[in-house]
């Protein structure tokens, strides 16, 4: 059986060296000096650090240009211009959601991510083609990586008639999460959009993840409407706000009061640690007990030329953006890129204890903080106890 194996000489989260036995895809025993039973494969990890599979908690698998050759960035600075440029280039270039999502998922897997939450565009032009393409990738890679699909109204919901019906159809077709986008800034109809997506979430019994780029007081206003509806619908613990740039507003007291409300309503925050915008501060959220997860956002797409899907590098960016220097603080940045994302995605049996799923990554580094700042190629990645990537690359070839 390939999902049973013995990993020798590894250091869980940088602790003392030990051995780890995997049986039926689960961590069966962590103890030093274990002997392999007959026929059980053994891997010498040479003192590598063991972490749970990393979690890419916010990205857009359907529209990466990865593997399509270098494309000059064409979009202007505004959000609206990025949306319009993407709609145009989607017609001009062959950005196939199935092929591109497969490429990006395997790239992430090579970097040790074993779970991905992907927002996938739903609009009146692309319809459900993106959802169908990423669903196919999810099915084909089901034994390599967990992919969760957010039905995402990228071009607007209330401001683009017909999109709400498509979002409903996407949920019917099996999307996992209801998406939303700047209810004031893009739709100019916060009540309309938020009432619609909370109703969809209730109908299908699914969580919500809203992109909220709105800065300052406008974003705070939308956030208060999201808080109100989270409480009214009893959706505590099932709502994520992505970006939440308003929490980086200069009025720190106002931001912290909002964070306290988020904690009380158990609303999660997803961040990219954007360098060019104000962002929610790691320490504020941590002090208040708000779960923070992280993601790459778009990787080499029409929105921007950056990104490579490495969540250890993302943890480093999170540390840099938040001035985290002490080892326990950098370890927390890694926590956001692993346990934080797993909490937001509701992954079962996640972690590196006996009984957890053997979704694991091994890294050659002295300590966890050293792994974050140096993010060397991942030595080994396992999914459900099976080796799926080695030396920085997925074993399965990308299309
Ligand atoms: Zn995004």
XYZ file of C-alpha atoms and ligand atoms in Angstrom:
400
model
C 0.000 0.000 0.000
C 1.454 3.327 -1.050
C -0.343 5.387 1.619
C 1.555 3.559 4.352
C 5.180 4.518 4.914
C 7.757 5.354 7.567
C 9.440 8.758 7.565
C 12.630 8.660 9.609
C 14.642 11.466 11.146
C 12.372 14.474 10.781
C 11.724 17.391 13.146
C 8.011 18.313 13.643
C 7.790 22.129 13.592
C 11.554 22.242 14.250
C 11.466 20.110 17.439
C 13.814 17.193 18.249
C 14.317 14.543 15.575
C 11.844 11.668 15.529
C 10.186 9.180 13.175
C 6.657 9.291 11.804
C 4.648 6.289 10.690
C 1.861 6.813 8.173
C -0.895 4.201 7.934
C -3.853 4.433 5.550
C -3.065 8.058 4.769
C -3.024 9.159 8.406
C -0.292 9.929 10.911
C -0.349 6.734 12.973
C 2.602 7.164 15.323
C 5.218 9.816 16.091
C 8.096 8.370 18.102
C 11.853 7.952 17.651
C 13.584 4.732 16.566
C 10.653 3.094 14.784
C 11.216 0.037 12.626
C 9.331 -0.408 9.375
C 7.108 -3.451 9.012
C 7.650 -5.788 6.112
C 7.112 -4.119 2.746
C 6.603 -0.642 4.250
C 8.608 1.982 2.330
C 11.055 4.064 4.362
C 12.161 7.613 3.634
C 15.196 9.120 5.397
C 14.301 12.783 5.898
C 17.830 13.717 7.034
C 16.689 15.990 9.842
C 14.302 18.072 7.706
C 11.607 20.180 9.387
C 8.092 18.760 9.179
C 5.134 21.060 8.640
C 1.525 20.310 7.753
C 0.705 20.881 4.074
C 0.607 24.628 3.434
C -2.698 26.302 2.596
C -3.140 28.712 -0.310
C -6.284 30.365 1.025
C -6.890 33.058 -1.578
C -6.058 32.745 -5.245
C -7.598 32.727 -8.737
C -6.752 29.428 -10.432
C -8.911 30.051 -13.496
C -6.960 32.968 -14.886
C -3.239 32.564 -14.263
C -1.112 32.966 -17.378
C 1.475 30.544 -15.973
C 3.175 28.592 -18.779
C 1.730 30.834 -21.530
C 4.935 32.772 -22.166
C 5.606 36.250 -20.803
C 2.732 38.663 -21.419
C 3.229 42.384 -21.028
C 1.019 43.871 -18.317
C -1.693 46.020 -19.899
C -4.120 47.110 -17.174
C -4.271 50.624 -15.724
C -4.200 51.383 -12.006
C -7.937 51.355 -11.161
C -9.915 48.263 -10.144
C -12.462 48.915 -12.903
C -9.690 49.119 -15.514
C -8.219 45.790 -14.345
C -11.658 44.159 -14.615
C -12.282 45.576 -18.125
C -8.772 44.702 -19.359
C -9.207 41.156 -18.130
C -12.557 40.795 -19.904
C -10.943 41.995 -23.150
C -7.840 39.774 -22.876
C -9.937 36.750 -21.988
C -11.463 37.122 -25.471
C -8.122 37.761 -27.196
C -5.974 35.187 -25.427
C -6.683 31.507 -24.904
C -6.820 31.485 -21.083
C -8.294 28.027 -20.649
C -9.532 27.653 -17.036
C -8.923 23.901 -16.901
C -5.383 24.001 -18.315
C -4.357 27.096 -16.363
C -5.812 25.904 -13.058
C -4.006 22.570 -13.479
C -0.723 24.372 -14.100
C -1.095 26.625 -11.073
C -2.325 23.855 -8.759
C 0.696 21.687 -9.618
C 2.998 24.686 -9.145
C 1.529 25.206 -5.648
C 1.808 21.524 -4.867
C 5.520 21.631 -5.702
C 5.838 24.404 -3.105
C 4.101 22.295 -0.465
C 0.506 23.548 -0.597
C -1.942 20.678 -0.192
C -5.106 22.807 -0.116
C -6.256 25.775 -2.197
C -9.276 28.083 -1.926
C -9.776 29.531 -5.398
C -12.148 32.291 -6.366
C -13.423 31.526 -9.886
C -15.031 34.140 -12.142
C -18.726 33.962 -12.856
C -20.102 36.646 -15.162
C -22.455 37.176 -18.074
C -19.675 36.689 -20.623
C -17.807 33.649 -19.282
C -20.890 32.110 -17.674
C -19.968 28.933 -15.798
C -17.020 27.988 -18.067
C -14.479 28.921 -15.374
C -16.340 26.940 -12.713
C -16.548 23.874 -14.985
C -12.840 24.103 -15.868
C -11.648 24.346 -12.272
C -14.088 21.611 -11.177
C -12.502 19.322 -13.761
C -9.050 20.150 -12.379
C -10.301 19.556 -8.821
C -11.647 16.138 -9.804
C -8.535 15.133 -11.739
C -6.201 16.184 -8.902
C -8.434 15.044 -6.016
C -5.781 12.683 -4.633
C -3.027 15.329 -4.880
C -4.511 18.591 -3.612
C -7.802 19.841 -2.121
C -9.361 22.601 -4.220
C -12.270 24.640 -2.871
C -14.187 26.776 -5.371
C -15.655 30.204 -4.597
C -18.235 31.379 -7.161
C -16.925 34.898 -7.658
C -18.837 37.755 -9.391
C -15.640 39.474 -10.592
C -17.415 41.888 -12.949
C -20.079 42.957 -10.435
C -23.297 41.338 -9.208
C -26.197 43.823 -9.012
C -24.580 46.143 -11.579
C -24.480 43.365 -14.186
C -27.994 41.903 -14.564
C -28.034 38.139 -15.051
C -25.003 37.518 -12.824
C -27.056 36.615 -9.760
C -28.825 33.819 -11.672
C -25.408 32.552 -12.817
C -24.078 32.639 -9.260
C -27.087 30.597 -8.180
C -26.393 28.155 -11.043
C -22.731 27.912 -9.970
C -23.806 26.960 -6.436
C -26.268 24.465 -7.890
C -23.421 23.025 -9.977
C -21.393 22.363 -6.822
C -19.346 25.479 -6.014
C -18.273 25.368 -2.350
C -18.414 29.023 -1.307
C -20.497 32.091 -2.269
C -18.301 35.005 -3.366
C -18.890 38.756 -3.323
C -17.076 41.910 -4.391
C -16.991 45.527 -3.196
C -20.736 46.002 -2.653
C -20.362 49.807 -2.648
C -17.342 50.381 -4.885
C -18.304 48.085 -7.761
C -22.059 47.560 -7.406
C -23.075 50.843 -5.679
C -25.762 48.677 -4.058
C -24.458 47.268 -0.774
C -27.859 46.166 0.508
C -28.724 44.499 -2.796
C -25.472 42.571 -3.135
C -25.067 41.536 0.490
C -28.699 40.470 0.907
C -28.363 38.423 -2.293
C -25.198 36.561 -1.347
C -26.299 35.870 2.242
C -29.579 34.487 0.843
C -27.645 32.233 -1.556
C -25.408 31.040 1.272
C -28.486 30.207 3.339
C -30.198 28.403 0.445
C -27.191 26.193 -0.271
C -25.843 25.967 3.306
C -22.443 27.251 2.175
C -19.941 29.771 3.568
C -19.193 33.222 2.142
C -15.917 34.863 1.059
C -16.135 38.531 0.005
C -13.415 40.539 -1.742
C -13.467 43.934 0.000
C -10.985 46.374 -1.546
C -12.917 49.433 -0.341
C -10.598 51.566 1.769
C -11.223 53.724 4.847
C -14.756 54.645 5.907
C -16.397 53.193 2.777
C -14.914 49.791 3.550
C -15.814 50.154 7.226
C -19.419 50.863 6.190
C -19.527 47.694 4.061
C -17.851 45.744 6.865
C -20.559 46.843 9.298
C -23.230 45.643 6.881
C -21.423 42.292 6.581
C -21.232 42.044 10.397
C -24.940 42.791 10.711
C -25.896 40.071 8.212
C -23.461 37.518 9.662
C -25.229 37.856 13.025
C -28.740 37.973 11.553
C -28.159 34.780 9.505
C -26.324 32.986 12.337
C -23.286 32.615 10.050
C -20.630 33.166 12.730
C -17.465 31.282 11.722
C -18.579 30.927 8.091
C -17.780 34.337 6.634
C -14.382 35.452 5.316
C -13.508 38.961 4.186
C -10.612 38.997 1.716
C -8.180 41.925 1.596
C -10.179 44.104 4.035
C -7.959 47.090 3.203
C -10.215 49.263 5.400
C -8.707 47.593 8.498
C -5.398 49.232 7.533
C -6.963 52.708 7.797
C -4.916 55.394 9.558
C -7.505 55.736 12.374
C -6.188 52.773 14.382
C -8.848 53.058 17.108
C -11.620 52.797 14.516
C -9.876 49.822 12.888
C -9.402 48.030 16.221
C -13.067 48.549 17.132
C -14.018 46.877 13.842
C -11.574 44.052 14.544
C -13.217 43.512 17.958
C -16.596 43.203 16.208
C -15.113 40.735 13.698
C -13.792 38.618 16.563
C -17.193 38.589 18.234
C -18.912 37.535 14.976
C -16.070 35.061 14.232
C -15.484 36.550 10.777
C -12.157 35.499 9.230
C -9.781 37.683 7.239
C -7.765 36.624 4.180
C -4.759 38.727 3.230
C -2.155 38.852 0.498
C 0.084 41.189 2.566
C -0.183 43.670 -0.324
C 2.765 46.053 -0.250
C 1.061 48.826 -2.212
C -2.090 49.168 -0.077
C -2.981 49.505 3.606
C -3.651 46.018 4.984
C -5.144 44.444 8.130
C -2.354 44.221 10.694
C -1.396 40.721 11.870
C -0.886 41.741 15.484
C -4.265 43.535 15.808
C -6.075 40.458 14.505
C -4.038 38.059 16.614
C -4.615 40.068 19.814
C -8.366 40.108 19.149
C -8.507 36.395 18.222
C -9.514 36.885 14.575
C -8.319 34.049 12.301
C -6.056 35.359 9.545
C -5.248 33.270 6.492
C -3.148 34.212 3.501
C -2.885 33.663 -0.212
C -1.073 34.628 -3.384
C -4.141 36.206 -5.043
C -3.642 36.301 -8.816
C -0.458 34.596 -9.970
C 0.991 36.041 -13.185
C -2.360 37.107 -14.607
C -3.807 40.183 -16.305
C -4.068 41.845 -12.875
C -0.328 41.767 -12.233
C 2.940 40.072 -13.179
C 3.903 38.818 -9.692
C 3.553 35.592 -7.714
C 4.774 32.013 -7.781
C 2.412 30.238 -5.361
C 5.016 29.675 -2.636
C 3.252 30.010 0.734
C 6.530 29.987 2.672
C 7.566 33.047 0.671
C 4.100 34.497 1.367
C 4.713 34.002 5.113
C 7.922 35.989 4.682
C 6.012 38.792 2.910
C 3.484 38.766 5.737
C 6.361 39.141 8.186
C 7.951 41.969 6.199
C 4.645 43.822 5.742
C 3.913 43.615 9.485
C 7.428 44.186 10.791
C 7.566 40.709 12.381
C 11.135 39.927 13.458
C 11.125 37.757 16.601
C 10.998 34.026 15.855
C 7.606 33.408 17.526
C 6.104 36.238 15.437
C 7.524 34.849 12.166
C 6.211 31.424 13.211
C 2.791 33.044 13.549
C 3.061 34.307 9.959
C 3.614 30.687 8.949
C 0.647 29.682 11.136
C -1.539 31.984 9.013
C -0.282 30.211 5.842
C -1.076 26.776 7.268
C -3.374 26.372 10.297
C -5.075 29.739 9.603
C -6.032 28.689 6.077
C -7.032 25.217 7.250
C -9.381 26.775 9.821
C -10.957 29.076 7.240
C -11.404 26.191 4.761
C -12.702 23.891 7.511
C -10.131 21.166 6.722
C -10.718 18.104 8.859
C -7.932 16.354 10.807
C -5.365 18.977 9.843
C -1.999 19.184 11.603
C 1.037 17.118 12.525
C -0.283 15.048 15.402
C -1.201 11.376 15.564
C -4.610 10.892 13.907
C -4.182 13.835 11.516
C -4.278 13.336 7.746
C -0.794 12.810 6.353
C -0.790 16.012 4.274
C 2.802 16.982 4.999
C 5.734 19.013 3.759
C 9.417 18.564 4.589
C 11.892 21.429 4.413
C 15.645 21.533 4.862
C 16.138 24.370 7.345
C 17.522 24.911 10.856
C 14.329 26.321 12.382
C 10.810 27.231 11.268
C 11.752 30.906 11.015
C 14.800 29.959 8.981
C 12.486 27.993 6.662
C 10.269 31.074 6.219
C 13.061 33.539 5.471
C 15.026 31.179 3.205
C 12.066 29.195 1.749
C 14.297 26.591 0.074
C 12.793 24.115 -2.459
C 10.509 21.695 -0.606
C 12.279 18.396 -0.080
C 9.142 16.251 -0.011
C 5.383 16.800 -0.114
C 2.831 14.141 0.846
C -0.923 14.121 0.324
C -2.906 11.501 2.207
C 0.356 9.690 2.916
C 1.427 9.523 -0.730
C 4.456 11.371 -2.099
C 3.131 13.960 -4.584
C 6.113 16.322 -4.958
C 9.855 16.126 -4.498
C 12.669 18.701 -4.625
C 10.346 21.617 -5.364
C 8.281 20.071 -8.147
C 5.072 18.047 -8.365
C 5.595 14.496 -9.613
C 2.665 14.843 -12.020
C 3.664 16.748 -15.172
C 1.775 19.957 -15.946
C -0.070 20.250 -19.293
Zn -8.560 37.923 -5.166
